[in-house]
Amino acid sequence: MGELANIFIKSAFIENLALSYFLGMCSYLAVSKTVKTAVGLGLAVIFVLAITMPINWVINTWLLGENGIFGTDLTFLRFILFIAVIASMVQLVEMVVEKYSPSLYNSLGIFLPLITVNCAILGGSLFMVSKEYNFAEAVSFGLGGGFGWFLAIVAIAAIREKIKYSAVPPALRGLGMAFLLTGLMGMAFMGLMGIDPAAY
Amino acid sequence: MGLLNFIKKIEPDKKKSPFLHTLYDGFFTFAYAPNTVTKGGVHIRDGMDLKRTMVFVVLAMQLCYLFGTYNIGHQHFDALGLYPGFLEGFHLKLVHGLIKMLPIFIWTHIVGLGIEFWFAAKKGHPIEEGFLVSGALIPLIMPPDIPIWILCVAVAFAVILGKEAFGGTGMNIWNVALLARVFIFFAYPTSISGDEVWVGGFDKVVPGAVVDYGWAHSLFNTIFGWMGLSGFESGLSIHDAYSGATPLAIASKEGWSAVTEQFSIAQMWWGAIPGSIGETCKPFIIIGAIILLVTRIASWRIMFSMVLGCAFMGMIFNAWDATPFMSVPWYYHFYMGSFLFAMAFMATDPVTAASTNTGKWIYGFMIGVIGLLIRVFNPAYPEGWMLAILFLNTFAPLIDHYVLEANMKRRSAPPSPALGMAGATQSVQLEKTNSHA
């Protein structure tokens, strides 16, 4: 149990997907203009990460691994299968969001289907493989990584709402400022880097 | 009045030389109360002139400046094993402190104010006063031995990217002084942390290292010679038992008992210990905090909840007790490192802190918790308050957003039945009209 908590904390704060690996930047920069849509997208990312991670784990170990049902090393199929799983899960999320919150569906726009190619999701699955997590650890990693990404996008959205009233130099307005904010946020998050929860 | 008339006469023309006019305006409003008071700016909540507010903060720091400057000299002679009493060799300690302190102070202001003036002239604004406080804070949070060029780069980074890019004073999200420090902390870690940087005047702080004095010291040697006082002796070296470690560095490695072997509690309280220039003397910081609280510039909610957060986390660590650092009694965490300084001058910065009252409680408490967490858990960073404050600065707008949202929700909620029949019928009617629509 302690091990799972460690992985959660580590993936959420210390190795934050958005602010220390800079994954998932496209939607992170584009959908962070208001807190409301940022919360919606963040929740969608948590959901997709938490679902795809265990499914991809099953596929990776039982279908593609040498000890899987085919008995041979099929890991060269990893990328294609992972993306297929992610795409179908995103489709599911899209249908759910459209049914239950049409306003959020409209404000997320193209970025909801684009979660498919959100590098944070595929990156999470690939991290899971390279870190050799077991099933429970993969679930914990998915939830933690999603939560960290959610936190980052909601925080930057609140800051961007606040600096709407600031006299930002014209050349920096919009995306320029978002890049600057992301960098400074990464610096602020660096305070937690180097902590090893497993040591306690 | 004659002086004022003369000064008014030399006012440069705004159109012909905007830079000179900006410069003139900045110094004029600093020396005399201007006819106009600041109206805009997100952090202004009454009619007080922004420049006066800032001056109060700077005044509150002056005792830290005095003590910090003297302490640089004291630590220097402590390393040499000379003048062990705090007031012995007073003139030497003071002069050595000034020789280390003045370049830091002057270069911070040359770079920071230069950028500020340049941006003000470019924007056609009068000079914004924000750098008064940042510029006074930055020297206090630097170690005495900081290389000047690194300091200049960091100040330029903080002022341009941390403040001017956001539109200037009152609009920044992160504390400017802390951004300058964190920049050095990550880009040049060896010149701002470790055991070597807290004593000025040596190439390398190890036992046996020979002191190296420059032209300024020999100049003062001559002056002291005329006055019949003792001077700086070159060729001395650091005595054998000296490590240069701060109490915090010792505590993180060996626990509290090792700290008390080297420093007494009174010494840590009064501040004759190695550390960043302004952070060591606790009573003077508390006097500064009281000045800020009495003038209502700093928020007592943030200070109080930060103490609560730190004490809460400290008690948890005491109960957990897994490493020597965790077993340091929670109340001694206030004696080591920069907790009080961060609480009084950094966390309470009205621009970067949460601005709602509920938000301030959450903000302060979380700084206390996360700061101590970083201090105890993170093996790479000995001190956590700078990083905790920057971390919470990131989340301050979010905290405010949700506090405001909760307020709006509470106020727009339909009146509860307890309020009486009038309210209840009204809400029923409202619901009916809604369903018809």
XYZ file of C-alpha atoms in Angstrom:
637
model
C 0.000 0.000 0.000
C 2.820 2.394 0.902
C 4.482 1.646 -2.421
C 1.301 2.595 -4.301
C 1.002 5.865 -2.366
C 4.629 6.624 -3.196
C 3.999 6.127 -6.889
C 0.915 8.326 -6.732
C 2.722 11.182 -4.971
C 5.764 10.863 -7.155
C 3.847 10.920 -10.430
C 1.520 13.711 -9.309
C 3.998 16.190 -7.852
C 7.608 15.190 -8.240
C 7.601 13.852 -11.779
C 4.686 15.912 -12.986
C 3.863 14.967 -16.587
C 3.151 18.552 -17.629
C 5.692 20.539 -15.639
C 8.700 18.285 -15.420
C 8.386 16.225 -18.611
C 6.451 18.894 -20.569
C 4.104 16.302 -22.042
C 0.649 17.105 -23.364
C 1.601 20.710 -24.076
C -0.758 21.301 -27.007
C -3.985 20.973 -25.100
C -2.315 22.303 -21.955
C -1.614 25.605 -23.669
C -4.763 25.777 -25.756
C -7.477 24.884 -23.257
C -6.108 26.728 -20.236
C -7.837 30.040 -20.838
C -10.587 29.552 -18.261
C -10.676 27.448 -15.122
C -13.956 25.804 -16.032
C -12.831 24.227 -19.296
C -9.447 23.411 -17.781
C -11.160 21.435 -15.026
C -13.223 19.571 -17.633
C -10.224 18.660 -19.753
C -8.170 17.791 -16.687
C -10.844 15.409 -15.460
C -11.049 13.828 -18.912
C -7.280 13.290 -18.899
C -7.384 11.732 -15.421
C -10.150 9.394 -16.593
C -8.441 8.377 -19.821
C -5.090 7.862 -18.105
C -6.587 5.816 -15.298
C -8.478 3.566 -17.767
C -5.861 3.163 -20.474
C -2.999 2.442 -18.135
C -4.334 -0.890 -16.770
C -5.673 -1.934 -20.197
C -2.332 -1.209 -21.794
C -0.629 -3.074 -18.995
C -2.749 -6.155 -19.713
C -2.043 -5.879 -23.436
C 1.647 -5.351 -22.897
C 2.139 -8.304 -20.555
C -0.374 -10.859 -21.730
C -0.499 -10.265 -25.474
C 2.830 -8.765 -26.410
C 5.236 -10.137 -23.839
C 7.220 -13.299 -24.235
C 5.174 -14.922 -21.507
C 1.906 -13.870 -23.146
C -0.583 -16.062 -24.973
C 1.338 -15.923 -28.283
C 4.589 -16.935 -26.647
C 6.751 -14.624 -28.753
C 8.047 -11.098 -28.321
C 5.550 -8.870 -30.097
C 6.549 -5.611 -28.410
C 7.097 -3.923 -31.797
C 3.284 -3.684 -31.935
C 3.229 -1.720 -28.690
C 2.765 1.766 -30.136
C -0.059 0.807 -32.492
C -1.990 -1.105 -29.878
C -1.517 1.545 -27.197
C -2.765 4.266 -29.511
C -5.748 2.150 -30.539
C -6.725 1.629 -26.889
C -6.291 5.315 -26.109
C -8.347 6.346 -29.156
C -11.225 4.075 -28.237
C -11.203 5.264 -24.640
C -11.236 8.879 -25.770
C -14.194 8.059 -27.999
C -15.965 6.741 -24.921
C -15.186 9.866 -22.897
C -16.376 12.022 -25.758
C -19.723 10.302 -25.911
C -20.178 10.544 -22.140
C -19.267 14.235 -22.037
C -21.522 15.036 -24.998
C -24.430 13.286 -23.359
C -24.095 14.710 -19.851
C -22.455 18.122 -20.335
C -23.057 19.569 -23.792
C -21.714 22.976 -22.721
C -18.399 21.497 -21.644
C -18.371 19.442 -24.852
C -18.726 22.621 -26.874
C -16.108 24.570 -24.973
C -13.550 21.752 -25.194
C -14.169 21.559 -28.932
C -11.531 19.810 -30.976
C -9.295 19.287 -27.944
C -11.420 16.509 -26.543
C -10.825 14.124 -29.474
C -7.268 15.403 -29.535
C -6.646 13.775 -26.147
C -5.967 10.744 -28.351
C -2.722 12.296 -29.413
C -2.105 13.955 -26.047
C 1.466 12.903 -25.429
C 0.848 12.763 -21.686
C -1.402 9.722 -22.210
C 0.859 7.754 -24.524
C 3.878 8.948 -22.572
C 2.297 7.653 -19.379
C 1.776 4.218 -20.914
C 5.349 4.111 -22.172
C 6.717 5.230 -18.800
C 4.736 2.417 -17.241
C 6.447 -0.073 -19.548
C 9.936 1.291 -19.031
C 9.494 1.455 -15.255
C 8.253 -2.167 -15.190
C 5.263 -1.527 -12.961
C 2.867 -4.302 -11.968
C -0.880 -3.969 -12.449
C -1.729 -2.106 -9.232
C 1.256 0.181 -9.634
C 0.153 0.977 -13.182
C -3.287 2.036 -11.928
C -1.699 4.192 -9.239
C 0.687 5.729 -11.764
C -2.182 6.506 -14.135
C -4.243 8.184 -11.422
C -1.273 10.119 -10.054
C -0.034 11.255 -13.450
C -3.528 12.365 -14.410
C -3.969 14.206 -11.135
C -0.655 16.024 -11.582
C -1.580 17.069 -15.105
C -5.017 18.194 -13.871
C -3.395 20.287 -11.125
C -1.005 21.916 -13.572
C -3.649 22.865 -16.132
C -6.074 24.183 -13.512
C -3.351 26.268 -11.848
C -2.218 27.813 -15.124
C -5.832 28.504 -16.079
C -6.395 30.405 -12.823
C -3.210 32.397 -13.406
C -4.215 33.176 -16.979
C -7.611 34.349 -15.784
C -5.860 36.627 -13.320
C -3.355 38.117 -15.756
C -6.152 39.038 -18.146
C -6.264 42.289 -16.161
C -2.502 42.867 -16.255
C -0.703 45.222 -18.593
C 1.193 42.455 -20.366
C 3.335 43.808 -23.229
C 1.389 43.302 -26.474
C 4.016 41.018 -27.989
C 3.672 38.558 -25.134
C -0.109 38.365 -24.876
C -1.694 34.951 -25.269
C 0.601 32.054 -26.038
C 3.844 33.895 -25.288
C 2.701 34.474 -21.747
C 1.476 30.881 -21.469
C 4.937 29.584 -22.348
C 6.541 31.919 -19.829
C 4.068 30.868 -17.140
C 4.688 27.187 -17.824
C 8.414 27.671 -17.419
C 8.073 29.591 -14.171
C 5.575 27.034 -12.870
C 8.051 24.304 -13.683
C 10.581 26.199 -11.573
C 8.121 26.422 -8.693
C 7.440 22.683 -8.923
C 11.161 21.928 -8.905
C 11.130 22.393 -5.141
C 9.648 18.948 -4.818
C 12.089 17.309 -7.176
C 14.595 14.980 -5.576
C 12.276 13.906 -2.774
C 12.184 10.137 -2.633
C 9.001 9.037 -0.874
C 10.208 5.448 -0.907
C 13.051 6.338 1.470
C 10.663 6.859 4.399
C 11.037 75.823 0.066
C 13.993 77.212 -1.770
C 15.265 73.700 -2.323
C 11.911 72.517 -3.638
C 11.726 75.442 -6.063
C 15.213 74.699 -7.287
C 14.386 71.032 -7.772
C 11.227 71.925 -9.664
C 13.231 74.230 -11.896
C 15.591 71.481 -13.049
C 12.779 69.124 -14.096
C 13.734 67.788 -17.553
C 11.278 68.057 -20.397
C 9.172 64.906 -20.720
C 9.010 64.942 -24.530
C 12.616 65.796 -25.229
C 14.242 63.336 -22.843
C 11.812 60.704 -21.534
C 14.517 58.739 -19.759
C 15.813 61.750 -17.828
C 12.282 62.787 -16.925
C 11.449 59.301 -15.650
C 14.619 59.315 -13.597
C 13.797 62.768 -12.190
C 10.208 61.783 -11.439
C 11.293 58.646 -9.616
C 13.630 60.466 -7.276
C 11.308 63.436 -6.838
C 8.356 61.347 -5.668
C 10.694 59.372 -3.443
C 11.945 62.474 -1.653
C 8.741 64.546 -1.606
C 5.112 63.550 -1.198
C 3.657 63.874 -4.694
C 0.353 65.609 -5.336
C -1.165 62.455 -6.752
C -1.795 59.195 -4.930
C -1.792 55.803 -6.585
C -5.243 54.777 -7.741
C -4.855 51.650 -9.846
C -2.993 48.402 -9.123
C -4.517 45.226 -7.858
C -3.011 45.341 -4.387
C -4.241 48.777 -3.331
C -7.116 48.690 -0.923
C -7.049 52.203 0.458
C -5.899 55.660 -0.547
C -2.336 55.276 0.714
C 0.389 56.161 -1.738
C 2.052 53.017 -3.055
C 5.515 54.451 -2.579
C 4.876 55.128 1.110
C 3.601 51.562 1.598
C 6.761 50.217 0.082
C 8.931 52.506 2.196
C 7.376 51.066 5.353
C 8.349 47.561 4.273
C 11.883 48.747 3.578
C 12.015 50.456 6.976
C 10.902 47.243 8.667
C 13.926 45.503 7.159
C 16.558 47.999 8.316
C 17.414 46.216 11.565
C 18.013 43.017 9.590
C 20.351 44.995 7.343
C 22.346 46.342 10.265
C 22.639 43.003 11.960
C 23.273 41.097 8.731
C 26.123 43.393 7.731
C 27.782 43.071 11.111
C 27.231 39.327 11.184
C 29.128 38.875 7.900
C 32.155 40.278 9.671
C 31.511 38.265 12.809
C 31.306 34.986 10.872
C 34.503 35.884 9.022
C 36.484 36.347 12.216
C 34.762 33.363 13.789
C 36.204 31.206 10.994
C 39.651 32.665 11.655
C 39.283 32.054 15.384
C 39.811 35.736 16.174
C 37.671 38.034 18.351
C 35.307 35.338 19.674
C 33.131 37.807 21.607
C 30.344 39.245 19.504
C 31.335 42.877 20.072
C 35.107 42.369 20.085
C 36.848 43.808 17.070
C 33.748 45.858 16.336
C 35.290 48.164 13.721
C 36.909 45.282 11.816
C 33.727 43.221 11.704
C 31.648 46.175 10.626
C 34.060 47.192 7.890
C 34.433 43.654 6.581
C 30.635 43.332 6.548
C 30.275 46.576 4.632
C 32.923 45.574 2.108
C 30.952 42.386 1.386
C 27.478 43.905 1.671
C 27.774 47.135 -0.281
C 28.668 45.587 -3.672
C 25.732 43.176 -3.343
C 23.375 46.004 -2.457
C 24.651 48.438 -5.054
C 24.747 45.962 -7.940
C 21.252 44.690 -7.148
C 20.001 48.237 -7.460
C 22.036 49.180 -10.506
C 20.704 46.199 -12.445
C 17.167 46.130 -11.048
C 16.501 49.858 -11.049
C 18.219 50.247 -14.404
C 15.823 47.757 -15.976
C 12.912 49.358 -14.147
C 13.834 52.870 -15.347
C 14.342 51.636 -18.882
C 10.944 49.943 -19.009
C 9.256 52.947 -17.410
C 10.754 55.318 -19.970
C 9.798 52.963 -22.785
C 6.214 52.665 -21.594
C 5.974 56.389 -20.834
C 4.881 55.604 -17.276
C 6.272 57.114 -14.126
C 8.664 54.727 -12.377
C 6.903 51.940 -10.585
C 7.951 51.530 -7.003
C 7.941 47.758 -6.850
C 11.669 47.396 -7.045
C 12.167 49.343 -3.832
C 11.020 46.320 -1.862
C 12.429 43.605 -4.131
C 15.737 45.423 -4.274
C 15.846 45.679 -0.501
C 14.897 42.017 -0.079
C 17.300 40.473 -2.583
C 20.555 41.340 -0.730
C 19.092 40.003 2.499
C 18.401 36.549 1.053
C 21.812 36.124 -0.566
C 24.787 34.421 1.064
C 27.641 36.858 1.755
C 29.947 35.172 -0.724
C 27.697 35.386 -3.786
C 29.617 36.244 -7.000
C 28.423 39.623 -8.224
C 27.924 38.607 -11.863
C 25.625 35.741 -10.859
C 23.673 38.164 -8.705
C 23.274 40.562 -11.637
C 22.073 37.833 -14.002
C 19.555 36.623 -11.439
C 18.206 40.095 -10.731
C 17.842 40.771 -14.458
C 16.023 37.448 -14.902
C 13.638 38.113 -12.044
C 12.841 41.690 -12.981
C 12.381 41.109 -16.724
C 10.691 37.689 -16.819
C 9.146 37.726 -13.365
C 7.774 41.234 -13.341
C 8.034 43.387 -16.443
C 6.662 40.626 -18.678
C 3.568 40.568 -16.485
C 3.098 44.309 -16.821
C 5.133 45.650 -13.930
C 4.547 46.297 -10.257
C 1.477 44.728 -8.721
C 0.861 42.299 -11.576
C 3.484 39.635 -10.971
C 2.380 36.139 -9.992
C 5.614 35.037 -8.311
C 7.588 36.927 -5.698
C 10.343 38.782 -7.591
C 12.999 38.517 -4.886
C 12.414 34.789 -4.534
C 12.555 34.310 -8.302
C 16.016 35.889 -8.289
C 17.114 33.522 -5.545
C 15.536 30.433 -7.057
C 17.229 31.224 -10.360
C 20.643 31.105 -8.693
C 19.558 28.101 -6.677
C 18.909 25.998 -9.769
C 21.384 27.518 -12.211
C 24.412 27.967 -9.908
C 23.631 25.742 -6.922
C 27.162 25.701 -5.536
C 27.234 29.455 -5.058
C 24.090 29.647 -2.939
C 23.925 26.451 -0.899
C 26.292 24.089 0.834
C 28.768 24.777 3.598
C 31.091 27.041 1.676
C 29.126 30.141 0.901
C 28.180 31.520 4.309
C 31.530 33.096 5.105
C 32.976 35.898 2.996
C 36.635 36.525 2.303
C 37.998 33.076 1.454
C 38.462 31.284 -1.831
C 37.412 27.999 -0.322
C 36.012 27.491 3.149
C 38.058 24.564 4.464
C 40.348 24.408 7.500
C 43.716 25.865 6.600
C 42.421 28.115 3.813
C 44.293 31.414 3.818
C 42.340 34.628 4.034
C 42.503 36.858 0.998
C 42.010 40.579 1.439
C 41.665 43.057 -1.397
C 42.390 46.722 -1.891
C 39.408 47.856 0.167
C 40.730 46.064 3.223
C 44.198 47.560 2.849
C 42.655 51.006 2.448
C 40.866 50.579 5.756
C 44.030 49.164 7.288
C 45.718 52.481 6.548
C 42.821 54.426 8.056
C 42.766 52.217 11.139
C 46.531 52.685 11.401
C 46.077 56.474 11.584
C 43.389 56.027 14.227
C 45.559 53.701 16.263
C 43.202 50.731 15.933
C 44.037 47.158 15.030
C 43.791 46.279 11.341
C 43.156 43.252 9.126
C 46.065 40.815 9.227
C 46.698 38.904 6.047
C 48.166 35.415 6.032
C 45.807 34.022 8.677
C 43.943 30.793 7.965
C 40.723 29.088 9.003
C 41.109 27.133 12.237
C 40.898 23.359 12.243
C 37.547 22.725 13.872
C 35.673 25.013 11.512
C 33.129 23.576 9.067
C 31.083 26.572 7.937
C 27.867 24.548 8.089
C 24.632 26.246 9.087
C 22.603 24.806 11.974
C 20.123 23.527 9.416
C 22.745 21.614 7.448
C 23.989 19.993 10.651
C 20.473 19.119 11.774
C 19.609 17.461 8.489
C 22.634 15.187 8.713
C 23.055 14.467 12.387
C 19.995 15.719 14.220
C 19.367 18.235 16.924
C 21.955 17.128 19.482
C 24.765 17.769 16.981
C 23.429 21.279 16.457
C 23.416 22.125 20.144
C 26.993 20.896 20.435
C 28.093 23.613 18.054
C 25.611 26.440 18.561
C 23.762 27.451 21.697
C 20.047 28.131 21.488
C 20.549 31.750 22.505
C 23.101 32.104 19.701
C 20.597 30.839 17.159
C 17.927 33.144 18.558
C 20.135 36.247 18.480
C 21.548 35.296 15.101
C 25.337 35.013 15.437
C 25.265 31.986 13.120
C 26.148 31.441 9.471
C 23.260 31.894 7.052
C 21.850 34.211 4.400
C 22.561 37.835 5.255
C 19.197 38.894 6.634
C 17.737 35.684 7.956
C 19.769 35.010 11.088
C 18.629 37.476 13.735
C 15.204 36.373 14.934
C 14.305 39.268 17.332
C 14.972 41.911 14.684
C 12.869 40.023 12.140
C 10.063 39.852 14.679
C 10.336 43.621 15.242
C 10.034 44.058 11.465
C 7.026 41.746 11.389
C 5.379 43.768 14.165
C 5.957 47.004 12.228
C 4.289 45.425 9.192
C 1.389 44.136 11.265
C 0.794 47.429 13.084
C 0.782 49.387 9.833
C -1.471 46.650 8.403
C 0.724 46.172 5.358
C 1.216 42.468 6.001
C -1.647 40.109 6.691
C -1.720 38.580 10.189
C -3.774 35.715 8.752
C -0.924 34.578 6.525
C 1.705 34.889 9.251
C -0.392 33.127 11.867
C -1.562 30.305 9.623
C 1.997 29.783 8.374
C 3.200 29.302 11.956
C 0.279 26.932 12.507
C 1.109 24.937 9.374
C 4.765 24.625 10.302
C 3.963 23.629 13.891
C 1.382 21.090 12.694
C 3.809 19.470 10.285
C 6.580 19.582 12.892
C 4.424 17.710 15.397
C 3.598 15.081 12.799
C 7.308 14.590 12.144
C 8.012 14.382 15.879
C 5.420 11.647 16.175
C 6.756 9.827 13.094
C 10.390 10.088 14.199
C 11.973 8.073 11.369
C 15.154 10.096 10.760
C 17.301 12.261 13.065
C 15.970 15.380 11.337
C 12.367 14.397 12.036
C 13.032 14.163 15.741
C 14.122 17.799 16.000
C 11.561 19.291 18.415
C 9.008 21.148 16.309
C 9.471 24.484 18.093
C 13.191 24.517 17.275
C 12.390 24.575 13.574
C 11.612 28.259 14.055
C 15.147 28.898 15.317
C 16.958 27.461 12.315
C 17.039 28.708 8.758
C 14.800 31.352 7.304
C 11.322 30.509 8.564
C 10.684 33.829 10.295
C 12.169 35.905 7.503
C 10.081 34.114 4.895
C 6.997 34.521 7.063
C 7.466 38.227 7.739
C 8.654 39.527 4.390
C 8.095 36.915 1.686
C 4.828 35.085 2.234
C 2.961 38.259 3.169
C 3.751 40.044 -0.109
C 0.249 41.341 -0.900
C 0.689 41.005 -4.661
C 1.578 37.347 -4.880
C -0.364 36.013 -1.884
C -3.989 34.937 -2.034
C -6.155 38.017 -1.679
C -9.327 36.625 -0.101
C -9.402 36.133 3.662
C -10.248 32.433 3.531
C -7.669 32.080 0.794
C -5.023 33.630 3.048
C -5.610 31.009 5.733
C -5.246 28.179 3.223
C -2.261 29.834 1.553
C -0.331 30.411 4.779
C -1.094 27.013 6.211
C -0.019 25.207 3.062
C 3.254 27.168 2.953
C 3.946 26.046 6.499
C 3.207 22.423 5.683
C 5.005 22.206 2.331
C 7.989 24.265 3.478
C 8.712 21.955 6.373
C 8.051 18.950 4.147
C 10.712 20.100 1.693
C 13.083 20.987 4.521
C 12.825 17.564 6.142
C 12.154 15.269 3.179
C 14.212 16.704 0.384
C 17.823 15.606 0.716
C 18.931 17.946 -2.073
C 17.554 21.177 -0.612
C 18.392 22.152 2.935
C 15.729 24.844 3.183
C 12.152 24.826 1.966
C 10.498 28.183 2.476
C 11.561 29.792 -0.782
C 10.319 26.803 -2.778
C 7.140 26.445 -0.725
C 6.242 30.100 -1.196
C 6.851 29.915 -4.955
C 4.795 26.714 -5.101
C 1.891 28.359 -3.305
C 2.253 31.549 -5.372
C 1.469 29.276 -8.317
C -1.735 28.152 -6.672
C -2.795 31.463 -5.078
C -4.974 32.523 -8.056
C -6.636 29.099 -8.029
C -7.344 29.309 -4.292
C -8.840 32.768 -4.782
C -10.893 31.544 -7.723
C -12.543 28.798 -5.703
C -13.025 30.960 -2.603
C -14.802 33.553 -4.738
C -16.839 30.882 -6.465
C -17.939 29.461 -3.104
C -18.917 32.962 -1.945
C -20.969 33.518 -5.071
C -22.659 30.167 -4.699
C -23.514 30.848 -1.071
C -24.992 34.250 -1.836
C -27.015 33.172 -4.820
C -28.421 30.076 -3.085
C -32.186 30.177 -2.499
C -33.015 31.377 1.032
C -33.374 28.537 3.493
C -36.788 27.882 5.129
C -35.319 29.027 8.433
C -35.333 32.568 7.091
C -39.125 32.668 7.216
C -42.080 32.125 4.969
C -41.451 35.163 2.795
C -38.191 33.776 1.507
C -39.603 30.298 1.038
C -42.588 31.391 -1.025
C -40.371 33.581 -3.116
C -38.102 30.703 -3.997
C -41.067 28.465 -4.761
C -42.407 31.108 -7.099
C -39.016 31.396 -8.715
C -38.890 27.675 -9.285
C -42.363 27.767 -10.814
C -41.453 30.508 -13.253
C -38.330 28.612 -14.113
C -40.207 25.427 -14.884
C -42.651 27.322 -17.067
C -39.850 28.811 -18.979
